Coordinates of C-alpha atoms in Angstrom, one line a residue:
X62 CA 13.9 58.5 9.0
X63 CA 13.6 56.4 5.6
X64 CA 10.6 53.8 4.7
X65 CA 8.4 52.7 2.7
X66 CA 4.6 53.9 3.4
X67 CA 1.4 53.4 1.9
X68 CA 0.6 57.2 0.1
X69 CA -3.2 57.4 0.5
X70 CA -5.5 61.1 0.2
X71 CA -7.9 62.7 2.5
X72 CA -9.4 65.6 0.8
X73 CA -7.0 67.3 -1.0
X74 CA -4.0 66.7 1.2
X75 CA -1.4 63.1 1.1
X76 CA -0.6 61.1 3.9
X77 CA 1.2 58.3 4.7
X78 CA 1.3 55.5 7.3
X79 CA 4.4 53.3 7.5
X80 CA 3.8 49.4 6.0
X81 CA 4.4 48.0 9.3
X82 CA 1.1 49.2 10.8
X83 CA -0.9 48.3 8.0
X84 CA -2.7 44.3 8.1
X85 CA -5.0 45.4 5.0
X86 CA -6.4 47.4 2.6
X87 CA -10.3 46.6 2.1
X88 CA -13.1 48.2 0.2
X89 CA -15.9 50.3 1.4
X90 CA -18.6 48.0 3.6
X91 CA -21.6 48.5 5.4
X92 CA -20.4 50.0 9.0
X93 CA -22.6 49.4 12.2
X94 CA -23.0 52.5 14.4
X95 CA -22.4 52.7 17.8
X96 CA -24.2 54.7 20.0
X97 CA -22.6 57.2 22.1
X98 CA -19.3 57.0 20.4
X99 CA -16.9 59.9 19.6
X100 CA -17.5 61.6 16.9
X101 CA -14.8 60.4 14.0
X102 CA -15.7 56.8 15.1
X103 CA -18.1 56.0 12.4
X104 CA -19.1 52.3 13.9
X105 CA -17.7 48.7 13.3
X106 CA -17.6 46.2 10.8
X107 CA -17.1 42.5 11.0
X108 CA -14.3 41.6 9.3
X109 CA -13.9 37.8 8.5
X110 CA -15.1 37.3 12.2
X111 CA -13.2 40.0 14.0
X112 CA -15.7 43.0 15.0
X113 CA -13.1 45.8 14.3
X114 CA -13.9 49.7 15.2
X115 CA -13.7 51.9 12.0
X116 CA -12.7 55.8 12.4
X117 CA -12.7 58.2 10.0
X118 CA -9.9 60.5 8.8
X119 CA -12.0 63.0 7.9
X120 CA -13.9 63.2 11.0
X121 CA -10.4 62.9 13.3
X122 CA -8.8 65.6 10.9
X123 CA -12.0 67.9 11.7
X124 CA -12.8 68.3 7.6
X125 CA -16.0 68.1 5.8
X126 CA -17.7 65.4 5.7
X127 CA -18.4 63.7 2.1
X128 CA -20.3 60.7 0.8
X129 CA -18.1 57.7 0.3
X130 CA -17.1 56.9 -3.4
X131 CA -15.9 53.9 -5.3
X132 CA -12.7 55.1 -4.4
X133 CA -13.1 55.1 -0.6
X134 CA -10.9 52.5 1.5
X135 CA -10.7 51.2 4.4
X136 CA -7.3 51.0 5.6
X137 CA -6.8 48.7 8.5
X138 CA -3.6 48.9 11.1
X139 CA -2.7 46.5 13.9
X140 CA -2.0 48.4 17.0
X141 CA -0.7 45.8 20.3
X142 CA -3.4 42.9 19.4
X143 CA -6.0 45.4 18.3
X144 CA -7.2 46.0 14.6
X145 CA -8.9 49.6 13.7
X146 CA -10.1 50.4 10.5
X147 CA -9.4 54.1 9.2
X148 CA -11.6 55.2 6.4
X149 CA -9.8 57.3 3.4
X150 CA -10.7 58.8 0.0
X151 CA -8.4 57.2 -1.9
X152 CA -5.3 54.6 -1.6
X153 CA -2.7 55.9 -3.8
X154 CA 0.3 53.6 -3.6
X155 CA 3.3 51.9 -2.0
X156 CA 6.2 54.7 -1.7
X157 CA 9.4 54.8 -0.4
X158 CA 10.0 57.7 1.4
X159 CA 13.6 59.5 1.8
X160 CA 14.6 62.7 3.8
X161 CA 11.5 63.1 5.8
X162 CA 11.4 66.6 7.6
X163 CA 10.2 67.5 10.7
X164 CA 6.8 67.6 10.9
X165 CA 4.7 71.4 10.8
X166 CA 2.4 73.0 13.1
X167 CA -0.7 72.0 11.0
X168 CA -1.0 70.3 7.8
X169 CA -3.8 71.8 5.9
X170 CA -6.9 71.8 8.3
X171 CA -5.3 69.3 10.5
X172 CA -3.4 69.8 14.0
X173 CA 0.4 68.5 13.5
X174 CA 0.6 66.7 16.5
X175 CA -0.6 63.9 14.4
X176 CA 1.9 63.8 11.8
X177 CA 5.5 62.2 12.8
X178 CA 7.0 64.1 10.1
X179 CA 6.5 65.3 6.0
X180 CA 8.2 63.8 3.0
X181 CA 7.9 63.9 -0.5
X182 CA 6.4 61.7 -3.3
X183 CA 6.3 62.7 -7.0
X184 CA 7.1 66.4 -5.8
X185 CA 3.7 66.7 -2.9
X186 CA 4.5 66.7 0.6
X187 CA 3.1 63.4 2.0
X188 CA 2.5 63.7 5.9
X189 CA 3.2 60.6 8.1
X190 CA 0.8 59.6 10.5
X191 CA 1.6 58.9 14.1
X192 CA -0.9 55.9 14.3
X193 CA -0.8 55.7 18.0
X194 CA -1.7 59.6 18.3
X195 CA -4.6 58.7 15.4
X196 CA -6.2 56.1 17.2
X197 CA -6.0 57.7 21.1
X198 CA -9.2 59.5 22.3
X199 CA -9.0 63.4 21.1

């Protein structure tokens, strides 16, 4: 598996999610809760029009919770006709990602279900993200 990826941090760890689920990358905005969701999904936002549901890495990785910084992103994928919104700490860069390994058990604090496999950029392991498995109930 080869690619190229968008390299973005939650907490200390890298991750990566292929270009072609990403539509944008947006700054931090004011995010409407919704009662009775689940627990990672931290509300919507209206985005040029387009209500769009906004989950949080953190949160869906089970790791502490922090206040969001100038840094924070909101990364948002298209999955079928559907946009969701997935809140990191940090957008690092565009990579291109060779020799990706199969993916571990868990990846830091997080369950490795979620990750499709683990390569590396600038000598880190960067997990990629099985966007589908992200963004199902869990």
């Amino acid at each position: 598996m080869t690619g190229q990826y968008i390299e973005f941090a939650v907490q200390e760890e890298k991750y990566g999610i292929g270009l072609e689920h990403i539509h944008e990358i947006i700054r931090m905005q004011e995010i409407t809760h919704v009662p009775g969701a689940r627990p990672y999904m931290e509300g919507v936002i209206n985005l040029r029009g387009s209500i769009i549901p906004i989950i949080s890495l953190r949160s869906r990785f089970n790791m502490e919770k922090i206040s969001y910084s100038k840094s924070t992103r909101i990364i948002v994928v298209h999955r079928d006709d559907m946009l969701v919104g997935l809140i990191v700490d940090m957008v690092l860069q565009v990579v291109a990602l060779t020799d990706i390994g199969p993916p571990p058990e868990r990846m830091g604090v997080m369950d490795g279900c979620l990750i499709s496999g683990v390569g590396q950029s600038g000598g880190e392991l960067v997990g990629i993200l099985k966007v589908e498995q992200i963004l199902e109930t869990g």
